[in-house]
Coordinates of C-alpha atoms and ligand atoms in Angstrom, one line a residue:
X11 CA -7.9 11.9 38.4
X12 CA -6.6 14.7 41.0
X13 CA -3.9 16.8 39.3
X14 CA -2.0 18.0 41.4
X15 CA -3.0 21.9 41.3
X16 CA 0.8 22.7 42.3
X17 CA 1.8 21.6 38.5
X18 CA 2.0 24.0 35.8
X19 CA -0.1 21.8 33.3
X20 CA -3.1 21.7 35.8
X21 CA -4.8 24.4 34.5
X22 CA -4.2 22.9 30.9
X23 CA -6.0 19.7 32.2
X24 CA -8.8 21.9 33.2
X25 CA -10.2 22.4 30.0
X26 CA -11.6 18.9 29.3
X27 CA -12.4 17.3 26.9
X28 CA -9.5 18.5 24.9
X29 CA -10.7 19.8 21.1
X30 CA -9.0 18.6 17.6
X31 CA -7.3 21.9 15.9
X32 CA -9.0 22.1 12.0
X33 CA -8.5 25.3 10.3
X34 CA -7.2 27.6 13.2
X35 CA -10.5 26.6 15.4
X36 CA -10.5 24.3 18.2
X37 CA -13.6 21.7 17.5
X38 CA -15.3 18.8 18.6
X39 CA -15.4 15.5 16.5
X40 CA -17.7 15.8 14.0
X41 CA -19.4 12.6 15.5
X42 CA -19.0 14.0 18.9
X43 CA -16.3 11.0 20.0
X44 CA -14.0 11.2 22.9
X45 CA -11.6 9.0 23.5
X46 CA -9.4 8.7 27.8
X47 CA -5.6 9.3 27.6
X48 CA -4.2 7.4 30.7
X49 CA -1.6 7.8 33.3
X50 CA 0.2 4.7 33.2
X51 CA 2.0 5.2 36.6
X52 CA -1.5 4.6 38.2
X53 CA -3.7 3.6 35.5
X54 CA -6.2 6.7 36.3
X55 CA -7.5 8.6 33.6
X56 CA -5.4 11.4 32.8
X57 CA -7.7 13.7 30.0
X58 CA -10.5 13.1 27.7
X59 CA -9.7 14.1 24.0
X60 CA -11.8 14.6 20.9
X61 CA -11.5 11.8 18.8
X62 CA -10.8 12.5 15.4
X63 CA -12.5 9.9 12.7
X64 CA -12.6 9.9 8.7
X65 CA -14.7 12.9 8.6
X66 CA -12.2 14.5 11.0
X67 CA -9.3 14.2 8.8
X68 CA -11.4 14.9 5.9
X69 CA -12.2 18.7 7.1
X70 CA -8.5 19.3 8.5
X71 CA -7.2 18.0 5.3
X72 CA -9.4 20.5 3.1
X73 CA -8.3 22.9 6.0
X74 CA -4.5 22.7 4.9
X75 CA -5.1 21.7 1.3
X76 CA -7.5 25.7 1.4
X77 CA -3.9 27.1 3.0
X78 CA -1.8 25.5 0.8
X79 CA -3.3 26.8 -2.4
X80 CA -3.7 30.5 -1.0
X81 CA -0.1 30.7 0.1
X82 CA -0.9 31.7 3.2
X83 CA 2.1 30.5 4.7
X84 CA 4.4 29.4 1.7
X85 CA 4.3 32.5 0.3
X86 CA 5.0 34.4 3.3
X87 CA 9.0 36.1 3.2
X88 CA 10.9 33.0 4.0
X89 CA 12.6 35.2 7.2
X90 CA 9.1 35.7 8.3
X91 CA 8.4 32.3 8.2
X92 CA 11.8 31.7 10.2
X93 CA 10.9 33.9 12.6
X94 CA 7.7 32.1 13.4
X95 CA 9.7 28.9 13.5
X96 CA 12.4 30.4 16.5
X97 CA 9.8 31.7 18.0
X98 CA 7.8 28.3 18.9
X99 CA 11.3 27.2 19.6
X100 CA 11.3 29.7 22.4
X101 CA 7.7 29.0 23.5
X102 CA 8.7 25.1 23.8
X103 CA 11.4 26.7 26.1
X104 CA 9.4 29.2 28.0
X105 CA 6.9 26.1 28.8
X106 CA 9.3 23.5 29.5
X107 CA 8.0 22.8 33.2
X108 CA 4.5 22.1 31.3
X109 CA 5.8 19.9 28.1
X110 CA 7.4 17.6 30.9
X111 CA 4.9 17.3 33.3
X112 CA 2.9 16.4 30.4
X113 CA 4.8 13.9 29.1
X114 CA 5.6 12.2 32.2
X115 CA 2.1 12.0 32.9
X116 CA 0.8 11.0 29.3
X117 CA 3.7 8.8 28.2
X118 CA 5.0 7.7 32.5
X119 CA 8.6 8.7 31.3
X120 CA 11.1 10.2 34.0
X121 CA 10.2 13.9 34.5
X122 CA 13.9 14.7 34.0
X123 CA 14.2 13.1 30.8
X124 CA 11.1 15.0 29.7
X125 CA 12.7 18.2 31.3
X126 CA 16.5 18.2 30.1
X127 CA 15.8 15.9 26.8
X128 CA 12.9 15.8 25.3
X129 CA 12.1 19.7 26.1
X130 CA 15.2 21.2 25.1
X131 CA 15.8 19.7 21.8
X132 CA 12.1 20.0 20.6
X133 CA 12.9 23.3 21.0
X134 CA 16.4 23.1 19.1
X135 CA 14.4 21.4 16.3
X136 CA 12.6 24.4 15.7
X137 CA 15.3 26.8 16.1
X138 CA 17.5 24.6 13.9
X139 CA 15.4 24.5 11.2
X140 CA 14.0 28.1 11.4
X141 CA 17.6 28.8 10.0
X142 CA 17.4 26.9 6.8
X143 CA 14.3 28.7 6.1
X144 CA 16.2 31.4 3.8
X145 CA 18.8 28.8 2.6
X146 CA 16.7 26.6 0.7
X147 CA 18.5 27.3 -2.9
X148 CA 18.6 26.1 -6.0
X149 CA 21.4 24.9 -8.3
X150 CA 22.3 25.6 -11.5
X151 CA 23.8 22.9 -13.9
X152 CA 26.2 23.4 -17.1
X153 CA 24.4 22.6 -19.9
X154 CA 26.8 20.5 -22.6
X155 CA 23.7 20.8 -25.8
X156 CA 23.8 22.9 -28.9
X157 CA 22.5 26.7 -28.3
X158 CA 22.7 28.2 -25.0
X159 CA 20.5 27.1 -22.0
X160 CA 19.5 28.3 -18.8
X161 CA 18.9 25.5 -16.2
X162 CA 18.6 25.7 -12.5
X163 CA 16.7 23.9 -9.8
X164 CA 14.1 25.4 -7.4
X165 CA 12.7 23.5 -4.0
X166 CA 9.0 23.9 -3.7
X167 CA 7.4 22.5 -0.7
X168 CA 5.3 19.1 -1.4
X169 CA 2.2 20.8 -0.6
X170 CA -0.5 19.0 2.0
X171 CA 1.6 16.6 4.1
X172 CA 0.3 14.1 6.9
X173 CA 2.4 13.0 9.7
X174 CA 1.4 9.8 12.3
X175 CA 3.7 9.9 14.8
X176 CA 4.0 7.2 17.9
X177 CA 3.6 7.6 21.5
X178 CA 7.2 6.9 22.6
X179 CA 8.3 10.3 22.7
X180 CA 5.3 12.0 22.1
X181 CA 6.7 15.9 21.9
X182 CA 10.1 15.1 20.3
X183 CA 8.1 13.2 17.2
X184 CA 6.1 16.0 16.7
X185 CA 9.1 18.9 16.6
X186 CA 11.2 16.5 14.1
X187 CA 7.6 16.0 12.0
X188 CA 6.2 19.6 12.0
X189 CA 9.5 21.9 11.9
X190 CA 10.8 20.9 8.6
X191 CA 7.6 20.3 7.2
X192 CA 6.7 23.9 8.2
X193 CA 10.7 25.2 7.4
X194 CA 9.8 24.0 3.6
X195 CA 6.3 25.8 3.5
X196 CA 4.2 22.8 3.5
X197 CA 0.5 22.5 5.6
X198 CA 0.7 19.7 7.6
X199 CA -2.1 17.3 9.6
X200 CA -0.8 16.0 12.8
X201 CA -2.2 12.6 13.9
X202 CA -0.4 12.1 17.2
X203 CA -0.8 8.4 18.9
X204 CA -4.0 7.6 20.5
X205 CA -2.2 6.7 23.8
X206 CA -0.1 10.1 23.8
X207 CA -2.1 13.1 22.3
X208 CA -1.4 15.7 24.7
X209 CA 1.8 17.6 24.4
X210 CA 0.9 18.0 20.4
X211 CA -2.1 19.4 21.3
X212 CA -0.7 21.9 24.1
X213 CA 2.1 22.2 21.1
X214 CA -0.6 23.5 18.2
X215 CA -1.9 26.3 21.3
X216 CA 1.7 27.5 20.8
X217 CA 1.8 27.6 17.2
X218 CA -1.7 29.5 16.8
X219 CA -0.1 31.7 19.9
X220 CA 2.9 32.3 17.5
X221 CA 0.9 33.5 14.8
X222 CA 1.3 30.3 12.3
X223 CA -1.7 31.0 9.7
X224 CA -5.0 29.2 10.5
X225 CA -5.1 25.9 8.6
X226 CA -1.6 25.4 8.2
X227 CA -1.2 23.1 11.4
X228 CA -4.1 21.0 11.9
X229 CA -3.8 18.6 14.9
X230 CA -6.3 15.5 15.0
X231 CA -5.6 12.7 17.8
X232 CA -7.2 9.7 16.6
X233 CA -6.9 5.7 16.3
X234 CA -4.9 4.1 14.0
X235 CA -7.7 2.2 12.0
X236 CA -9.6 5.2 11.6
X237 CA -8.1 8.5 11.5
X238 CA -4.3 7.5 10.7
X239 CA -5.9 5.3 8.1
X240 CA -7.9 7.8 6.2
X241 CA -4.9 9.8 6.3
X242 CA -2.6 7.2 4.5
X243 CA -5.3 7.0 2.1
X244 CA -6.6 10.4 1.4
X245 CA -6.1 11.3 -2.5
X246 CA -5.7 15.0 -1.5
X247 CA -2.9 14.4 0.8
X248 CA 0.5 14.4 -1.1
X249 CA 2.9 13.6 1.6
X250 CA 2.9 10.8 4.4
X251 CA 5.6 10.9 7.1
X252 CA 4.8 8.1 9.3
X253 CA 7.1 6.7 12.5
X254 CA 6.3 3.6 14.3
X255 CA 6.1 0.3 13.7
X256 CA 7.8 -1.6 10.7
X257 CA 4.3 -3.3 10.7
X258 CA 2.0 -0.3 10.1
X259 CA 4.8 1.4 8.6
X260 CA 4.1 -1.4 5.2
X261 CA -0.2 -0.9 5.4
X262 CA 1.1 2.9 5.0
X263 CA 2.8 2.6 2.2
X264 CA 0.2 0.2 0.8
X265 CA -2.2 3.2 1.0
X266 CA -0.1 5.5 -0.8
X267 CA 0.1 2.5 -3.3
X268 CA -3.5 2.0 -3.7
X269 CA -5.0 5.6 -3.7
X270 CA -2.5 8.4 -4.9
X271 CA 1.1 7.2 -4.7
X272 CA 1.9 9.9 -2.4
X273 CA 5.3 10.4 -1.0
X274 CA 6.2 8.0 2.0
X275 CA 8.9 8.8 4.4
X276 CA 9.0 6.0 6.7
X277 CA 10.9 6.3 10.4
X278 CA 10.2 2.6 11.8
X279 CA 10.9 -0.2 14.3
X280 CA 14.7 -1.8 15.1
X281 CA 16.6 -4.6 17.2
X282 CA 20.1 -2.5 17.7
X283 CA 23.4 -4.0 18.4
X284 CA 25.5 -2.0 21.1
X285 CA 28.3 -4.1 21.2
X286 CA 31.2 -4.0 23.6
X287 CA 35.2 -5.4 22.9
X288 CA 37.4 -6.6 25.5
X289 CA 39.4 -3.6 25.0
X290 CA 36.6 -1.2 25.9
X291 CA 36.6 1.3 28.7
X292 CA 34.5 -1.3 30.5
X293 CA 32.6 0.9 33.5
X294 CA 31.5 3.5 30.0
X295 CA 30.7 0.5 28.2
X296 CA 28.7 -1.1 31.1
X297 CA 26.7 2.2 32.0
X298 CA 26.7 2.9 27.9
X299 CA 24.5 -0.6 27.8
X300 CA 22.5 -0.1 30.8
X301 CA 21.3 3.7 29.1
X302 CA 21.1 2.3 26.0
X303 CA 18.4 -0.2 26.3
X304 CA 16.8 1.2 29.8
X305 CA 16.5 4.9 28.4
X306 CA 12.8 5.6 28.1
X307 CA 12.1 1.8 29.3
X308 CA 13.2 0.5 26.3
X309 CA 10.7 2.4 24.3
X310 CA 13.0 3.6 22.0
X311 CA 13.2 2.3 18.3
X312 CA 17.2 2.6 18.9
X313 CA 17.2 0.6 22.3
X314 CA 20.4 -1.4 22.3
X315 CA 18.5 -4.6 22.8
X316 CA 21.0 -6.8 21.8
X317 CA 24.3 -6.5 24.0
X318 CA 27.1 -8.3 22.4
X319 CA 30.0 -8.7 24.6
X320 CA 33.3 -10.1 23.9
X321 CA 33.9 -13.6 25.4
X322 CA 36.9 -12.0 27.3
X323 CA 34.9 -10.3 29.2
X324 CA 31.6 -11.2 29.3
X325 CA 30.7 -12.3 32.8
X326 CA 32.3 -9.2 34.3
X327 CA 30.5 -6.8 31.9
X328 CA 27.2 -8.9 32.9
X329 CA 28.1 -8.7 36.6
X330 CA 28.7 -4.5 36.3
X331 CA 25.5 -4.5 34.3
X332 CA 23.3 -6.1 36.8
X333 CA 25.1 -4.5 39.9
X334 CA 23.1 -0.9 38.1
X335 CA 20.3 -2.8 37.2
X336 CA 19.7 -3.3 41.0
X337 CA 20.4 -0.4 42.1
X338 CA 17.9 1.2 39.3
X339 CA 14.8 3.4 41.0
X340 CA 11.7 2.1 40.1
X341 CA 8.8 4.7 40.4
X342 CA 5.9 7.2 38.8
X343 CA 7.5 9.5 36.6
X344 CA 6.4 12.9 38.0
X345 CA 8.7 11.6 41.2
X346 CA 12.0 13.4 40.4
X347 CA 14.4 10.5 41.9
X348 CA 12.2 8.5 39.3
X349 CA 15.4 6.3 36.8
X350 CA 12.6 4.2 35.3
X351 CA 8.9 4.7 35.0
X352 CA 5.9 2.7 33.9
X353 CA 5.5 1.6 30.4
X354 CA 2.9 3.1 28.4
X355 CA 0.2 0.8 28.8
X356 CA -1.5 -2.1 30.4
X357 CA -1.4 -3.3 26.6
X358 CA 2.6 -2.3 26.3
X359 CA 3.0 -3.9 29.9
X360 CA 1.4 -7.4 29.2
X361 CA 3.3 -7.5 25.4
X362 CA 6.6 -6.9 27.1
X363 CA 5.6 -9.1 29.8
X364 CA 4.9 -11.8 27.0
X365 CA 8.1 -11.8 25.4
X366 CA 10.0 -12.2 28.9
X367 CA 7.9 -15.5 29.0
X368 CA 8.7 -16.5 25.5
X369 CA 12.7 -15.7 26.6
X370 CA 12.4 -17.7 29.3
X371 CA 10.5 -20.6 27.4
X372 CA 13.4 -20.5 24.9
X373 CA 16.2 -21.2 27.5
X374 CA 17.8 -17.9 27.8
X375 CA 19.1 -17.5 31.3
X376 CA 17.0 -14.9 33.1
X377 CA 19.7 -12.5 35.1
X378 CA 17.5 -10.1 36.5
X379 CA 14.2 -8.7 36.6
X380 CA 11.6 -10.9 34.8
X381 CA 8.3 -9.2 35.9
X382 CA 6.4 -6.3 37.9
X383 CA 7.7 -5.0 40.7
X384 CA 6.2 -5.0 44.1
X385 CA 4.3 -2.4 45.1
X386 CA 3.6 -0.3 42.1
X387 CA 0.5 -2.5 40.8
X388 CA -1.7 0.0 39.8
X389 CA 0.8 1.5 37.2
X390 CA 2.1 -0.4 34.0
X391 CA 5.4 -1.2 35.4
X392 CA 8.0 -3.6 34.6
X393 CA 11.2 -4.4 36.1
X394 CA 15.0 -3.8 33.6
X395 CA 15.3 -7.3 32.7
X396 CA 18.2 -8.8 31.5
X397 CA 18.8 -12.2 29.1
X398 CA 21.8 -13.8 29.1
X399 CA 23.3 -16.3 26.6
X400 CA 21.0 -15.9 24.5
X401 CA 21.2 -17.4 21.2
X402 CA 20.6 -15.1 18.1
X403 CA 17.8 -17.4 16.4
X404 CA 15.8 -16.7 19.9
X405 CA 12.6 -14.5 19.3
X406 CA 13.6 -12.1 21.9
X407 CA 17.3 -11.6 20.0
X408 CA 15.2 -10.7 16.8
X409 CA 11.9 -9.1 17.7
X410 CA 11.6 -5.5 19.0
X411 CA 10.1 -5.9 22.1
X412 CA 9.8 -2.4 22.7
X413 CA 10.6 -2.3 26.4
X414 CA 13.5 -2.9 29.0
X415 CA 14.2 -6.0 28.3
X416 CA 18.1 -6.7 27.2
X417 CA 19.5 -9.6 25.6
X418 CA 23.2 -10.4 26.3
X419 CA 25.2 -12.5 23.5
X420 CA 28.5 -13.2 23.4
X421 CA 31.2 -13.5 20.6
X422 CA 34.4 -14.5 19.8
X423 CA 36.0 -11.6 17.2
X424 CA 35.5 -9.4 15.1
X425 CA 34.5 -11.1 11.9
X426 CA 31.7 -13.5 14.1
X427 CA 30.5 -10.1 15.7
X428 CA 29.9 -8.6 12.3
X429 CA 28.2 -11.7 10.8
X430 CA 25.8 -11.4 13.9
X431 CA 25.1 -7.9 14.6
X432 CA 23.6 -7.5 10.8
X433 CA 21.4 -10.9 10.9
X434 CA 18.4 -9.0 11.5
X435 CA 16.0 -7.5 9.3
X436 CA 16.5 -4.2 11.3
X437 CA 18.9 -1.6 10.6
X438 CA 18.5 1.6 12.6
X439 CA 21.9 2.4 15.3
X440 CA 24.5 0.0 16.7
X441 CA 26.4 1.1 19.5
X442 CA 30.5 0.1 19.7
X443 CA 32.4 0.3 22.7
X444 CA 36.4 -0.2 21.8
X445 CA 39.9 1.9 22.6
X446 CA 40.8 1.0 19.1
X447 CA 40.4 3.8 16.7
X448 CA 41.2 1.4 13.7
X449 CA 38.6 -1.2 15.2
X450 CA 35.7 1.4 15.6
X451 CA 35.8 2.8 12.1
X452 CA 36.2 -0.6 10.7
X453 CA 33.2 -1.8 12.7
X454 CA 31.0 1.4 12.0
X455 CA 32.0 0.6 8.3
X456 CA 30.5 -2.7 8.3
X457 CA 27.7 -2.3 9.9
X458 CA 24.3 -2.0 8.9
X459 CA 23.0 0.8 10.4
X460 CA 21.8 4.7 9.9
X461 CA 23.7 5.1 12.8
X462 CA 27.2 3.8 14.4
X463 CA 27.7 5.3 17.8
X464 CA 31.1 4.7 18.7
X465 CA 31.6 5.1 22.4
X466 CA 28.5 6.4 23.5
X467 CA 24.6 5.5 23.0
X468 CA 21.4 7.8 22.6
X469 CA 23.7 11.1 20.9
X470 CA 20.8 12.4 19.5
X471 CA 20.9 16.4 17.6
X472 CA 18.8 18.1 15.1
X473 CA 21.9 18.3 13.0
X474 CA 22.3 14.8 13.3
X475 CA 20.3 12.2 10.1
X476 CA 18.2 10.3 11.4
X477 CA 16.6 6.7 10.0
X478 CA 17.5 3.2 9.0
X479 CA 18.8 0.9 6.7
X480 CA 16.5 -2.1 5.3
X481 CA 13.3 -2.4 7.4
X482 CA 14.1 0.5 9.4
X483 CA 12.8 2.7 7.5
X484 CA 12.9 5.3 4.2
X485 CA 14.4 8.5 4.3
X486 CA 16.7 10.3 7.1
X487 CA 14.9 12.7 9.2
X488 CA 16.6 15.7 10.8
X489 CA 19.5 17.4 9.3
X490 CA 19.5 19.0 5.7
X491 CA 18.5 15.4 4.8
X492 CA 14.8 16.2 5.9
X493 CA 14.6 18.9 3.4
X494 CA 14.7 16.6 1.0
X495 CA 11.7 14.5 2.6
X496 CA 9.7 18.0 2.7
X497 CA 10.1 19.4 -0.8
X498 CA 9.9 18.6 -4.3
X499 CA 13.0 19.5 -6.9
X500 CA 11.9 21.4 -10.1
X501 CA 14.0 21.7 -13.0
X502 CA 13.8 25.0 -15.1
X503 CA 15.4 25.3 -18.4
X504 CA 15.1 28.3 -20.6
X505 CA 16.0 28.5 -24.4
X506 CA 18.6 31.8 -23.9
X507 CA 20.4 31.3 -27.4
Ligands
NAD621 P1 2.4 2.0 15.8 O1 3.0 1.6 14.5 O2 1.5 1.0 16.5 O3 1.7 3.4 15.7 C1 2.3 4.5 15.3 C2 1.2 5.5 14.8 O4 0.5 4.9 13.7 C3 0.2 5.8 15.8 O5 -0.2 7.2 15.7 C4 -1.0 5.0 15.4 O6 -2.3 5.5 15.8 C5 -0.8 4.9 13.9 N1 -1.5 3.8 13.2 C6 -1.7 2.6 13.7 N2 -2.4 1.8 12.8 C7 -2.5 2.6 11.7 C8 -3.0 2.3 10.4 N3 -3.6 1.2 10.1 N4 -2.9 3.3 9.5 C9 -2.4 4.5 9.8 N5 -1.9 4.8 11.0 C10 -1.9 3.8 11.9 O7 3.7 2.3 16.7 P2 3.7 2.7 18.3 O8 3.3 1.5 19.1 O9 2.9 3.9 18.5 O10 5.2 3.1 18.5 C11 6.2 2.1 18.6 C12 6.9 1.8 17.3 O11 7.4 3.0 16.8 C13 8.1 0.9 17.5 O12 8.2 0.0 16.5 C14 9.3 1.9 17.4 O13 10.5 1.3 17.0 C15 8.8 2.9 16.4 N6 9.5 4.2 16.4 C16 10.4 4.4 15.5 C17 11.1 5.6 15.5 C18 12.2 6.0 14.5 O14 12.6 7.1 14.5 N7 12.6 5.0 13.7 C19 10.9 6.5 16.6 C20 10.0 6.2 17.6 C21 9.3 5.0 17.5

């Protein structure tokens, strides 16, 4: 495909096919594989990438494992090591212009999401947790035995830690994975997704740039069956921090199971509730919905895919919600007046298209949308759709469909919202639109969720935790909670009497 040489990231296209990073070296796979990375607003071949397999992961894990053990890294002053950490935060800045192009053109997402989302806070991810580099302290607890004791706690990193991240937000994933894991003195192997490995792999130029010992970042795009696989299963790794799918989130945590019961972390699928009350602000609440589920075309594990609206005023939210829907600018991502872009992939494209036949197989009442729109057929796009009355036993009210496809249910109170906002095996955000203040904290109280957004939708910080309840996930990413998912607590007690 003709990039367009007027683009910063042409000349990182150049350099073709694009080579794993094993032990501070750019290679080929050891098998000589390549694998294409698509643009999905034209279906054209974007890069070719070196495709990592077994033997792949094998050398980038001995790679880290041989960094570990010397301390190259974890032993380094810890405001070294946050030094390093700011300063990839301010590369990630510096290259801003490139990190969006590229994930407009790998992933198809609006280039100003990419530029004034996605960007920015990959670079406050670093930043943020460069400064708990020197604040990763102990405790000391009051020992009630006979004789005098010294006990205290110390926070050692896990040691070789493996991260499979999705191709949703391709960048972001990787900041949230590696920046921690680096902030607690761990080596890490990066397996981005096979449909999005560039922007990790323009990221680990940045981190060798920056000076990050050799073997302590190891970046290896690969399929799932293969190189994420041998990862969830390698004895020598001792950490797994996987996002993606509930379904592959389980056959991870089976391999940990079955080879060395390493630590799982586990950041997975959902089927949110943003639910609006007849005393919401009504024009937030209606552009609140639209953002919430049509962000990223619904490839967001927190979509608000199921829009509960009051009875009261149901048909005039709908009506508000399809008025933006229409006016909603279908086009390639790179476009700057771009709203919504192509999905992913022809795969991604014909799933979502699937479930919009299965909604309308199961009676829900098609408002809008419903297919591809006219001229755009080379790329994977598909038009916001929106279900109405839809009924909550309906596959498309309990399955993440993982695309922009909304399904609007109504209720009668509070108590009948509650009921059916947690019947679902998901758990990650709801969203709750009220003027109440009594109402929204009684509501954020009783739902399931890792996260209650009250009046607003997509609020995402580094300082915010991050993950689900019930099959939503393990752990809370970002935060001082993520600490805890990258180190391992050791008690010391000395005999002082
Ligand atoms: P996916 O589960 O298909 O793949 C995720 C990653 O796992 C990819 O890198 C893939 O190569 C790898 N993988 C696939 N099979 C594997 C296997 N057998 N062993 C090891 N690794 C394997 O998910 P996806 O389609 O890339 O992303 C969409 C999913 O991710 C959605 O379910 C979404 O909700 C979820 N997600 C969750 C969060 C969160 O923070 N909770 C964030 C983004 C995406």
């Amino acid at each position: 495909m003709a990039i367009a040489e007027d683009l910063e990231v042409a000349a990182f296209l150049k350099g073709q096919p694009k080579k794993l990073l094993i032990g501070g070296r750019w290679a080929d796979a050891a098998d000589g594989k390549t694998f294409e990375t698509v643009d999905p607003a034209t279906g054209e071949v974007l890069a070719r990438v070196a495709e990592a397999g077994a033997e792949d992961i094998d050398r980038a894990v001995a790679a880290a494992r041989k960094s570990f053990d010397r301390g190259t890294w974890r032993d380094l002053p810890p405001a070294e090591r946050a030094k390093v950490l700011w300063k990839i935060g301010d590369m990630i800045e510096d290259r801003a212009n490139e990190f969006a192009q590229l994930e407009t053109l790998d992933n198809g997402m609006p280039i100003n999401d990419a530029l004034l989302f996605h960007a920015p806070i990959a670079a406050a991810t670093f930043r943020y947790y460069a400064g708990w580099v020197t604040k990763l302290d102990g405790a000391t607890q009051q020992v009630s035995l006979p004789g005098r004791y010294l006990s205290y706690t110390l926070r050692e990193p896990v040691g070789v830690v493996g991260q499979i991240i999705p191709w949703n937000f391709p960048l972001l994933m990787a900041a949230w994975k590696l920046a921690p894991a680096l902030a607690c003195g761990n080596s890490v192997v990066l397996k981005p997704s096979e449909e999005t490995p560039l922007s990790a792999l323009l990221l680990a130029e940045l981190i060798q740039q920056a000076e990050v010992p050799d073997g302590v970042v190891n970046v290896v795009p690969g399929f799932g069956e293969v190189a994420g696989s041998r990862l969830a299963h390698h004895p020598d790794v001792d950490k797994i921090a996987f996002t993606g799918s509930t379904e592959v989130g389980k056959i991870v945590t089976r391999a940990s199971a079955d080879s060395n019961l390493k630590r799982v972390s586990l950041e997975l699928g959902g089927k949110s509730p943003n639910i609006v009350f007849a005393d919401a602000d009504l024009a937030r609440a209606v552009s609140g919905a639209f953002f919430g589920i049509f962000f990223n075309q619904g490839q967001v594990c927190s979509a608000g895919s199921r829009l509960y609206v009051q009875k009261k005023v149901y048909d005039h939210a709908l009506d508000e919600l399809l008025k933006t829907v229409e006016e909603t600018r279908i086009g390639p991502g790179i476009d700057p007046v771009t709203q919504m872009g192509p999905l992913v992939s022809k795969t991604q494209m014909e799933r979502v298209l699937g479930y919009i036949a299965v909604g309308n197989q199961e009676g829900a009442r098609l408002m809008a949308g419903g297919g591809r729109p006219e001229g755009l057929d080379g790329g994977y796009f598909v038009k916001p759709t929106v279900f109405a009355d839809v009924d909550g036993k309906m596959r498309i009210a309990r399955e993440e469909i993982f695309g922009p496809v909304v399904s609007a249910i109504p209720f009668q109170d509070e108590e009948d919202l509650v009921a059916k906002a947690n019947d679902t095996m998901y758990g990650l955000v709801a969203g709750v639109w009220t003027k109440d203040v009594a109402r929204a904290h009684r509501v954020a109280h009783a739902l399931k969720a890792g996260t209650v957004y009250v009046n607003c939708y997509h609020v995402v910080d580094p300082v915010t935790p991050w993950g689900g309840f019930k099959q939503s996930g393990w752990g809370r990413e970002l935060g001082p909670y993520a600490l805890d998912l990258y180190t391992e607590l050791k008690n010391v007690i000395v005999d002082i009497a």
